[in-house]
PDB file of N, CA, C and O in Angstrom:
ATOM      1  N   MET A   1      -0.856  -9.350   5.250  1.00 61.00           N
ATOM      2  CA  MET A   1      -0.512  -9.014   3.356  1.00 61.00           C
ATOM      3  C   MET A   1      -1.664  -7.494   2.965  1.00 61.00           C
ATOM      4  O   MET A   1      -2.394  -7.708   3.209  1.00 61.00           O
ATOM      5  N   THR A   2      -0.762  -6.949   2.674  1.00 74.00           N
ATOM      6  CA  THR A   2      -1.193  -5.756   2.696  1.00 74.00           C
ATOM      7  C   THR A   2      -0.723  -5.092   0.605  1.00 74.00           C
ATOM      8  O   THR A   2       0.514  -5.034   0.354  1.00 74.00           O
ATOM      9  N   LEU A   3      -2.062  -4.678  -0.100  1.00 86.00           N
ATOM     10  CA  LEU A   3      -1.554  -4.516  -1.376  1.00 86.00           C
ATOM     11  C   LEU A   3      -1.203  -2.752  -1.294  1.00 86.00           C
ATOM     12  O   LEU A   3      -1.416  -1.954  -0.680  1.00 86.00           O
ATOM     13  N   ARG A   4      -0.616  -2.256  -2.430  1.00 92.00           N
ATOM     14  CA  ARG A   4      -0.564  -1.120  -2.129  1.00 92.00           C
ATOM     15  C   ARG A   4      -1.578  -0.265  -2.793  1.00 92.00           C
ATOM     16  O   ARG A   4      -1.938   0.666  -2.715  1.00 92.00           O
ATOM     17  N   LEU A   5      -2.172  -0.874  -3.941  1.00 94.00           N
ATOM     18  CA  LEU A   5      -3.908  -0.366  -4.052  1.00 94.00           C
ATOM     19  C   LEU A   5      -4.621  -0.269  -2.325  1.00 94.00           C
ATOM     20  O   LEU A   5      -5.083   1.196  -2.120  1.00 94.00           O
ATOM     21  N   ARG A   6      -4.646  -0.625  -1.180  1.00 93.00           N
ATOM     22  CA  ARG A   6      -4.890  -0.176   0.002  1.00 93.00           C
ATOM     23  C   ARG A   6      -4.400   1.039   0.475  1.00 93.00           C
ATOM     24  O   ARG A   6      -4.681   1.829   1.307  1.00 93.00           O
ATOM     25  N   GLN A   7      -2.649   0.379   0.443  1.00 92.00           N
ATOM     26  CA  GLN A   7      -1.952   1.700   0.667  1.00 92.00           C
ATOM     27  C   GLN A   7      -2.191   3.198   0.303  1.00 92.00           C
ATOM     28  O   GLN A   7      -2.400   4.407   0.726  1.00 92.00           O
ATOM     29  N   GLU A   8      -2.933   3.210  -1.596  1.00 95.00           N
ATOM     30  CA  GLU A   8      -2.520   4.084  -2.421  1.00 95.00           C
ATOM     31  C   GLU A   8      -4.433   5.145  -1.806  1.00 95.00           C
ATOM     32  O   GLU A   8      -4.702   6.644  -1.720  1.00 95.00           O
ATOM     33  N   ARG A   9      -5.232   4.299  -1.406  1.00 95.00           N
ATOM     34  CA  ARG A   9      -7.089   4.403  -0.925  1.00 95.00           C
ATOM     35  C   ARG A   9      -6.220   5.381   0.443  1.00 95.00           C
ATOM     36  O   ARG A   9      -6.863   6.558   0.521  1.00 95.00           O
ATOM     37  N   LYS A  10      -6.100   4.219   1.564  1.00 95.00           N
ATOM     38  CA  LYS A  10      -5.460   4.785   3.208  1.00 95.00           C
ATOM     39  C   LYS A  10      -4.638   6.890   2.476  1.00 95.00           C
ATOM     40  O   LYS A  10      -5.380   7.700   3.752  1.00 95.00           O
ATOM     41  N   LYS A  11      -3.823   6.661   1.685  1.00 95.00           N
ATOM     42  CA  LYS A  11      -2.868   7.957   1.649  1.00 95.00           C
ATOM     43  C   LYS A  11      -3.716   9.264   1.000  1.00 95.00           C
ATOM     44  O   LYS A  11      -4.061  10.428   1.402  1.00 95.00           O
ATOM     45  N   ARG A  12      -4.833   8.942   0.216  1.00 97.00           N
ATOM     46  CA  ARG A  12      -6.153   9.589  -0.086  1.00 97.00           C
ATOM     47  C   ARG A  12      -7.214  10.454   0.962  1.00 97.00           C
ATOM     48  O   ARG A  12      -7.861  10.501   0.641  1.00 97.00           O
ATOM     49  N   LYS A  13      -7.053   9.330   1.809  1.00 97.00           N
ATOM     50  CA  LYS A  13      -7.948   9.344   2.849  1.00 97.00           C
ATOM     51  C   LYS A  13      -9.348   9.239   2.571  1.00 97.00           C
ATOM     52  O   LYS A  13     -10.504   9.848   2.693  1.00 97.00           O
ATOM     53  N   TRP A  14      -9.967   8.194   1.245  1.00 98.00           N
ATOM     54  CA  TRP A  14     -11.072   7.382   0.532  1.00 98.00           C
ATOM     55  C   TRP A  14     -11.335   6.393   1.538  1.00 98.00           C
ATOM     56  O   TRP A  14     -10.620   5.344   2.124  1.00 98.00           O
ATOM     57  N   LYS A  15     -12.643   6.130   1.772  1.00 98.00           N
ATOM     58  CA  LYS A  15     -13.141   4.489   2.429  1.00 98.00           C
ATOM     59  C   LYS A  15     -13.124   4.130   1.414  1.00 98.00           C
ATOM     60  O   LYS A  15     -13.084   4.658  -0.632  1.00 98.00           O
ATOM     61  N   LEU A  16     -13.438   2.886   1.613  1.00 97.00           N
ATOM     62  CA  LEU A  16     -14.090   1.477   0.652  1.00 97.00           C
ATOM     63  C   LEU A  16     -14.844   2.197  -0.285  1.00 97.00           C
ATOM     64  O   LEU A  16     -15.234   1.948  -1.678  1.00 97.00           O
ATOM     65  N   ASP A  17     -15.945   3.203   0.819  1.00 98.00           N
ATOM     66  CA  ASP A  17     -17.181   3.400  -0.576  1.00 98.00           C
ATOM     67  C   ASP A  17     -17.089   4.019  -1.526  1.00 98.00           C
ATOM     68  O   ASP A  17     -17.551   4.520  -2.308  1.00 98.00           O
ATOM     69  N   ASP A  18     -15.831   5.104  -1.344  1.00 98.00           N
ATOM     70  CA  ASP A  18     -15.594   6.130  -2.268  1.00 98.00           C
ATOM     71  C   ASP A  18     -14.766   5.750  -3.478  1.00 98.00           C
ATOM     72  O   ASP A  18     -15.186   6.150  -4.323  1.00 98.00           O
ATOM     73  N   VAL A  19     -13.892   4.473  -3.157  1.00 98.00           N
ATOM     74  CA  VAL A  19     -13.837   3.554  -4.406  1.00 98.00           C
ATOM     75  C   VAL A  19     -14.218   2.949  -5.271  1.00 98.00           C
ATOM     76  O   VAL A  19     -14.484   2.798  -6.157  1.00 98.00           O
ATOM     77  N   ALA A  20     -15.591   2.613  -4.341  1.00 98.00           N
ATOM     78  CA  ALA A  20     -16.924   1.538  -5.077  1.00 98.00           C
ATOM     79  C   ALA A  20     -17.535   2.550  -5.488  1.00 98.00           C
ATOM     80  O   ALA A  20     -17.636   1.654  -7.263  1.00 98.00           O
ATOM     81  N   ASN A  21     -17.409   3.360  -5.478  1.00 98.00           N
ATOM     82  CA  ASN A  21     -18.900   4.260  -6.493  1.00 98.00           C
ATOM     83  C   ASN A  21     -17.955   5.477  -6.972  1.00 98.00           C
ATOM     84  O   ASN A  21     -18.198   5.912  -8.288  1.00 98.00           O
ATOM     85  N   LYS A  22     -16.991   5.443  -6.988  1.00 98.00           N
ATOM     86  CA  LYS A  22     -16.472   6.154  -8.027  1.00 98.00           C
ATOM     87  C   LYS A  22     -15.847   4.680  -8.985  1.00 98.00           C
ATOM     88  O   LYS A  22     -15.741   5.758 -10.294  1.00 98.00           O
ATOM     89  N   ILE A  23     -15.443   3.821  -8.659  1.00 98.00           N
ATOM     90  CA  ILE A  23     -15.453   2.959  -9.680  1.00 98.00           C
ATOM     91  C   ILE A  23     -16.702   1.755 -10.267  1.00 98.00           C
ATOM     92  O   ILE A  23     -17.166   0.879 -11.404  1.00 98.00           O
ATOM     93  N   GLY A  24     -17.869   2.217  -9.657  1.00 97.00           N
ATOM     94  CA  GLY A  24     -19.383   0.957 -10.013  1.00 97.00           C
ATOM     95  C   GLY A  24     -19.250  -0.047  -9.539  1.00 97.00           C
ATOM     96  O   GLY A  24     -19.788  -1.098  -9.468  1.00 97.00           O
ATOM     97  N   LEU A  25     -18.703  -0.529  -8.072  1.00 98.00           N
ATOM     98  CA  LEU A  25     -18.348  -1.708  -7.690  1.00 98.00           C
ATOM     99  C   LEU A  25     -19.317  -1.695  -6.155  1.00 98.00           C
ATOM    100  O   LEU A  25     -19.307  -0.568  -6.138  1.00 98.00           O
ATOM    101  N   THR A  26     -19.163  -2.786  -5.978  1.00 98.00           N
ATOM    102  CA  THR A  26     -19.935  -2.687  -4.268  1.00 98.00           C
ATOM    103  C   THR A  26     -19.056  -2.088  -3.378  1.00 98.00           C
ATOM    104  O   THR A  26     -17.749  -2.776  -3.553  1.00 98.00           O
ATOM    105  N   VAL A  27     -19.110  -2.326  -2.050  1.00 98.00           N
ATOM    106  CA  VAL A  27     -17.486  -2.396  -0.846  1.00 98.00           C
ATOM    107  C   VAL A  27     -17.222  -3.196  -0.804  1.00 98.00           C
ATOM    108  O   VAL A  27     -16.105  -3.675  -0.827  1.00 98.00           O
ATOM    109  N   SER A  28     -18.128  -4.302  -0.976  1.00 98.00           N
ATOM    110  CA  SER A  28     -17.846  -5.846  -0.842  1.00 98.00           C
ATOM    111  C   SER A  28     -16.357  -6.136  -2.014  1.00 98.00           C
ATOM    112  O   SER A  28     -15.867  -6.971  -1.475  1.00 98.00           O
ATOM    113  N   ALA A  29     -16.933  -5.944  -3.254  1.00 97.00           N
ATOM    114  CA  ALA A  29     -16.130  -6.411  -4.043  1.00 97.00           C
ATOM    115  C   ALA A  29     -14.718  -5.436  -4.393  1.00 97.00           C
ATOM    116  O   ALA A  29     -13.783  -5.904  -4.109  1.00 97.00           O
ATOM    117  N   VAL A  30     -14.853  -3.985  -3.647  1.00 97.00           N
ATOM    118  CA  VAL A  30     -13.422  -3.430  -3.139  1.00 97.00           C
ATOM    119  C   VAL A  30     -12.261  -3.766  -2.421  1.00 97.00           C
ATOM    120  O   VAL A  30     -11.186  -4.346  -2.317  1.00 97.00           O
ATOM    121  N   HIS A  31     -13.618  -4.287  -1.188  1.00 96.00           N
ATOM    122  CA  HIS A  31     -12.649  -5.081  -0.043  1.00 96.00           C
ATOM    123  C   HIS A  31     -12.278  -6.815  -0.417  1.00 96.00           C
ATOM    124  O   HIS A  31     -11.000  -6.580   0.003  1.00 96.00           O
ATOM    125  N   ASP A  32     -12.643  -7.364  -0.993  1.00 95.00           N
ATOM    126  CA  ASP A  32     -12.202  -8.173  -2.097  1.00 95.00           C
ATOM    127  C   ASP A  32     -10.534  -8.250  -2.312  1.00 95.00           C
ATOM    128  O   ASP A  32     -10.018  -9.040  -2.484  1.00 95.00           O
ATOM    129  N   ILE A  33     -11.064  -7.411  -3.618  1.00 95.00           N
ATOM    130  CA  ILE A  33      -9.994  -6.855  -4.321  1.00 95.00           C
ATOM    131  C   ILE A  33      -8.524  -6.439  -3.489  1.00 95.00           C
ATOM    132  O   ILE A  33      -7.674  -6.784  -3.296  1.00 95.00           O
ATOM    133  N   GLU A  34      -8.735  -5.527  -2.436  1.00 93.00           N
ATOM    134  CA  GLU A  34      -7.705  -5.299  -1.919  1.00 93.00           C
ATOM    135  C   GLU A  34      -6.707  -6.220  -0.967  1.00 93.00           C
ATOM    136  O   GLU A  34      -6.066  -6.032  -0.646  1.00 93.00           O
ATOM    137  N   THR A  35      -8.226  -7.055  -0.497  1.00 89.00           N
ATOM    138  CA  THR A  35      -7.123  -7.914   0.345  1.00 89.00           C
ATOM    139  C   THR A  35      -7.173  -9.399  -0.182  1.00 89.00           C
ATOM    140  O   THR A  35      -6.404 -10.262   0.216  1.00 89.00           O
ATOM    141  N   GLY A  36      -6.480  -9.193  -1.828  1.00 88.00           N
ATOM    142  CA  GLY A  36      -6.196 -10.293  -2.032  1.00 88.00           C
ATOM    143  C   GLY A  36      -7.181 -11.563  -2.354  1.00 88.00           C
ATOM    144  O   GLY A  36      -7.109 -12.298  -3.080  1.00 88.00           O
ATOM    145  N   ARG A  37      -8.223 -11.554  -1.889  1.00 92.00           N
ATOM    146  CA  ARG A  37      -9.416 -12.515  -1.770  1.00 92.00           C
ATOM    147  C   ARG A  37     -10.262 -12.444  -3.500  1.00 92.00           C
ATOM    148  O   ARG A  37     -10.324 -13.778  -3.902  1.00 92.00           O
ATOM    149  N   CYS A  38     -10.353 -11.637  -4.499  1.00 93.00           N
ATOM    150  CA  CYS A  38     -10.581 -12.158  -5.635  1.00 93.00           C
ATOM    151  C   CYS A  38      -9.601 -11.373  -6.676  1.00 93.00           C
ATOM    152  O   CYS A  38      -9.075 -10.475  -6.041  1.00 93.00           O
ATOM    153  N   LYS A  39      -9.469 -11.235  -7.511  1.00 94.00           N
ATOM    154  CA  LYS A  39      -8.708 -10.643  -8.619  1.00 94.00           C
ATOM    155  C   LYS A  39      -9.604  -9.665  -9.689  1.00 94.00           C
ATOM    156  O   LYS A  39     -10.749 -10.168  -9.957  1.00 94.00           O
ATOM    157  N   PRO A  40      -9.228  -8.457  -9.500  1.00 95.00           N
ATOM    158  CA  PRO A  40     -10.325  -7.722 -10.758  1.00 95.00           C
ATOM    159  C   PRO A  40     -10.367  -7.902 -11.859  1.00 95.00           C
ATOM    160  O   PRO A  40      -9.886  -8.752 -12.198  1.00 95.00           O
ATOM    161  N   SER A  41     -11.073  -8.090 -12.504  1.00 97.00           N
ATOM    162  CA  SER A  41     -11.668  -8.059 -14.191  1.00 97.00           C
ATOM    163  C   SER A  41     -10.996  -7.288 -14.887  1.00 97.00           C
ATOM    164  O   SER A  41     -10.249  -5.733 -13.912  1.00 97.00           O
ATOM    165  N   TYR A  42     -10.647  -7.409 -15.748  1.00 97.00           N
ATOM    166  CA  TYR A  42      -9.612  -6.441 -16.863  1.00 97.00           C
ATOM    167  C   TYR A  42     -10.446  -5.303 -16.502  1.00 97.00           C
ATOM    168  O   TYR A  42      -9.340  -3.910 -16.458  1.00 97.00           O
ATOM    169  N   ASP A  43     -11.931  -4.451 -16.877  1.00 97.00           N
ATOM    170  CA  ASP A  43     -12.224  -3.638 -16.728  1.00 97.00           C
ATOM    171  C   ASP A  43     -12.342  -3.578 -15.520  1.00 97.00           C
ATOM    172  O   ASP A  43     -11.919  -1.912 -15.796  1.00 97.00           O
ATOM    173  N   VAL A  44     -12.181  -3.403 -14.667  1.00 97.00           N
ATOM    174  CA  VAL A  44     -12.417  -3.055 -13.113  1.00 97.00           C
ATOM    175  C   VAL A  44     -11.188  -2.700 -12.714  1.00 97.00           C
ATOM    176  O   VAL A  44     -10.276  -1.818 -12.287  1.00 97.00           O
ATOM    177  N   LEU A  45      -9.732  -3.460 -13.480  1.00 97.00           N
ATOM    178  CA  LEU A  45      -8.259  -2.923 -13.387  1.00 97.00           C
ATOM    179  C   LEU A  45      -8.188  -2.015 -13.884  1.00 97.00           C
ATOM    180  O   LEU A  45      -7.282  -0.827 -13.228  1.00 97.00           O
ATOM    181  N   VAL A  46      -8.653  -1.236 -15.179  1.00 97.00           N
ATOM    182  CA  VAL A  46      -8.426  -0.618 -15.638  1.00 97.00           C
ATOM    183  C   VAL A  46      -8.959   0.639 -15.062  1.00 97.00           C
ATOM    184  O   VAL A  46      -8.285   2.316 -15.223  1.00 97.00           O
ATOM    185  N   LYS A  47     -10.115   0.839 -14.761  1.00 98.00           N
ATOM    186  CA  LYS A  47     -10.375   1.490 -13.704  1.00 98.00           C
ATOM    187  C   LYS A  47      -9.716   2.252 -12.390  1.00 98.00           C
ATOM    188  O   LYS A  47      -9.204   3.275 -12.286  1.00 98.00           O
ATOM    189  N   LEU A  48      -9.117   1.130 -11.984  1.00 97.00           N
ATOM    190  CA  LEU A  48      -8.489   1.281 -10.526  1.00 97.00           C
ATOM    191  C   LEU A  48      -7.167   1.619 -10.998  1.00 97.00           C
ATOM    192  O   LEU A  48      -6.359   2.932 -10.630  1.00 97.00           O
ATOM    193  N   LEU A  49      -6.373   1.792 -11.967  1.00 97.00           N
ATOM    194  CA  LEU A  49      -4.845   2.087 -12.788  1.00 97.00           C
ATOM    195  C   LEU A  49      -5.546   3.301 -12.958  1.00 97.00           C
ATOM    196  O   LEU A  49      -4.784   4.031 -12.003  1.00 97.00           O
ATOM    197  N   ASP A  50      -6.565   3.568 -13.314  1.00 98.00           N
ATOM    198  CA  ASP A  50      -7.027   5.311 -14.080  1.00 98.00           C
ATOM    199  C   ASP A  50      -7.182   5.833 -12.308  1.00 98.00           C
ATOM    200  O   ASP A  50      -6.420   7.122 -12.004  1.00 98.00           O
ATOM    201  N   LEU A  51      -7.987   5.636 -11.746  1.00 97.00           N
ATOM    202  CA  LEU A  51      -8.214   6.000 -10.527  1.00 97.00           C
ATOM    203  C   LEU A  51      -7.072   6.149  -9.788  1.00 97.00           C
ATOM    204  O   LEU A  51      -6.855   7.682  -8.800  1.00 97.00           O
ATOM    205  N   PHE A  52      -6.398   5.676  -9.635  1.00 97.00           N
ATOM    206  CA  PHE A  52      -4.812   5.707  -8.690  1.00 97.00           C
ATOM    207  C   PHE A  52      -3.907   6.290  -9.837  1.00 97.00           C
ATOM    208  O   PHE A  52      -3.014   6.905  -9.134  1.00 97.00           O
ATOM    209  N   GLY A  53      -4.306   7.070 -10.494  1.00 96.00           N
ATOM    210  CA  GLY A  53      -3.161   7.295 -11.757  1.00 96.00           C
ATOM    211  C   GLY A  53      -1.423   6.197 -12.054  1.00 96.00           C
ATOM    212  O   GLY A  53      -0.891   6.793 -12.028  1.00 96.00           O
ATOM    213  N   TYR A  54      -2.123   5.098 -12.004  1.00 96.00           N
ATOM    214  CA  TYR A  54      -1.307   3.861 -12.308  1.00 96.00           C
ATOM    215  C   TYR A  54      -0.533   3.503 -13.690  1.00 96.00           C
ATOM    216  O   TYR A  54      -2.579   3.377 -14.363  1.00 96.00           O
ATOM    217  N   ASP A  55       0.213   3.119 -14.363  1.00 95.00           N
ATOM    218  CA  ASP A  55       0.453   2.726 -15.693  1.00 95.00           C
ATOM    219  C   ASP A  55       0.158   0.746 -15.207  1.00 95.00           C
ATOM    220  O   ASP A  55       0.113   0.142 -16.366  1.00 95.00           O
ATOM    221  N   ASP A  56       0.774   0.813 -15.415  1.00 95.00           N
ATOM    222  CA  ASP A  56       1.667  -0.793 -14.132  1.00 95.00           C
ATOM    223  C   ASP A  56       0.518  -1.489 -13.090  1.00 95.00           C
ATOM    224  O   ASP A  56       0.620  -0.978 -12.359  1.00 95.00           O
ATOM    225  N   PRO A  57      -0.270  -2.205 -14.155  1.00 94.00           N
ATOM    226  CA  PRO A  57      -1.072  -3.296 -12.252  1.00 94.00           C
ATOM    227  C   PRO A  57       0.205  -3.797 -11.294  1.00 94.00           C
ATOM    228  O   PRO A  57      -0.550  -3.979 -10.479  1.00 94.00           O
ATOM    229  N   ARG A  58       1.062  -4.604 -12.094  1.00 93.00           N
ATOM    230  CA  ARG A  58       2.144  -5.263 -10.757  1.00 93.00           C
ATOM    231  C   ARG A  58       2.809  -3.654 -10.129  1.00 93.00           C
ATOM    232  O   ARG A  58       2.887  -4.088  -8.477  1.00 93.00           O
ATOM    233  N   GLN A  59       2.404  -2.313  -9.687  1.00 92.00           N
ATOM    234  CA  GLN A  59       2.892  -1.707  -8.883  1.00 92.00           C
ATOM    235  C   GLN A  59       1.325  -0.945  -8.403  1.00 92.00           C
ATOM    236  O   GLN A  59       1.655  -1.223  -6.704  1.00 92.00           O
ATOM    237  N   LEU A  60       0.559  -1.348  -8.707  1.00 92.00           N
ATOM    238  CA  LEU A  60      -0.447  -1.371  -8.022  1.00 92.00           C
ATOM    239  C   LEU A  60      -1.255  -2.417  -7.099  1.00 92.00           C
ATOM    240  O   LEU A  60      -1.630  -2.313  -5.581  1.00 92.00           O
ATOM    241  N   PHE A  61      -1.016  -3.417  -7.341  1.00 92.00           N
ATOM    242  CA  PHE A  61      -0.654  -4.836  -6.421  1.00 92.00           C
ATOM    243  C   PHE A  61       0.076  -5.085  -5.523  1.00 92.00           C
ATOM    244  O   PHE A  61       0.241  -5.999  -5.753  1.00 92.00           O
ATOM    245  N   ALA A  62       1.347  -4.988  -5.882  1.00 92.00           N
ATOM    246  CA  ALA A  62       2.837  -4.980  -5.238  1.00 92.00           C
ATOM    247  C   ALA A  62       1.922  -5.151  -3.264  1.00 92.00           C
ATOM    248  O   ALA A  62       1.334  -4.300  -2.661  1.00 92.00           O
ATOM    249  N   VAL A  63       2.683  -6.214  -3.022  1.00 89.00           N
ATOM    250  CA  VAL A  63       1.990  -6.692  -1.346  1.00 89.00           C
ATOM    251  C   VAL A  63       3.357  -5.663  -0.720  1.00 89.00           C
ATOM    252  O   VAL A  63       4.502  -5.975  -0.996  1.00 89.00           O
ATOM    253  N   ILE A  64       2.758  -4.841   0.365  1.00 83.00           N
ATOM    254  CA  ILE A  64       3.742  -4.164   1.391  1.00 83.00           C
ATOM    255  C   ILE A  64       3.760  -4.860   2.309  1.00 83.00           C
ATOM    256  O   ILE A  64       2.832  -5.133   2.467  1.00 83.00           O
ATOM    257  N   ASP A  65       5.569  -4.683   2.514  1.00 71.00           N
ATOM    258  CA  ASP A  65       5.332  -5.929   3.917  1.00 71.00           C
ATOM    259  C   ASP A  65       4.839  -4.733   4.940  1.00 71.00           C
ATOM    260  O   ASP A  65       5.216  -3.193   5.015  1.00 71.00           O
ATOM    261  N   ASP A  66       3.779  -5.156   5.862  1.00 62.00           N
ATOM    262  CA  ASP A  66       3.372  -4.546   6.799  1.00 62.00           C
ATOM    263  C   ASP A  66       3.797  -4.927   8.440  1.00 62.00           C
ATOM    264  O   ASP A  66       2.868  -4.336   9.041  1.00 62.00           O
ATOM    265  N   THR A  67       4.732  -6.045   8.261  1.00 55.00           N
ATOM    266  CA  THR A  67       4.939  -5.965   9.376  1.00 55.00           C
ATOM    267  C   THR A  67       5.935  -5.171  10.552  1.00 55.00           C
ATOM    268  O   THR A  67       6.389  -4.920  10.176  1.00 55.00           O
ATOM    269  N   PRO A  68       4.590  -4.968  11.871  1.00 55.00           N
ATOM    270  CA  PRO A  68       5.484  -4.546  12.285  1.00 55.00           C
ATOM    271  C   PRO A  68       6.688  -4.624  12.613  1.00 55.00           C
ATOM    272  O   PRO A  68       7.138  -5.966  13.153  1.00 55.00           O
ATOM    273  N   ILE A  69       7.878  -3.149  12.880  1.00 51.00           N
ATOM    274  CA  ILE A  69       9.175  -3.640  13.896  1.00 51.00           C
ATOM    275  C   ILE A  69       8.886  -4.088  14.851  1.00 51.00           C
ATOM    276  O   ILE A  69       8.801  -2.410  15.591  1.00 51.00           O
ATOM    277  N   SER A  70       9.604  -4.938  15.915  1.00 55.00           N
ATOM    278  CA  SER A  70      10.141  -4.993  16.992  1.00 55.00           C
ATOM    279  C   SER A  70      11.316  -4.464  17.291  1.00 55.00           C
ATOM    280  O   SER A  70      11.958  -5.098  17.345  1.00 55.00           O
TER     281      SER A  70
END
């Protein structure tokens, strides 16, 4: 499972620590949000939406099917 959040980060060629520094979190916290292990607080959600230019959290946190086609 991959969230659009991760796809957007990679599209911008940002590392986890780039995002972490921009929104004031640890790398592990950003990783946990990206992998769906934890949900961001409201304040963090707003920072992520602003950082990536989204208005609707459902867009940024949509699940992207990254299963390779055989």
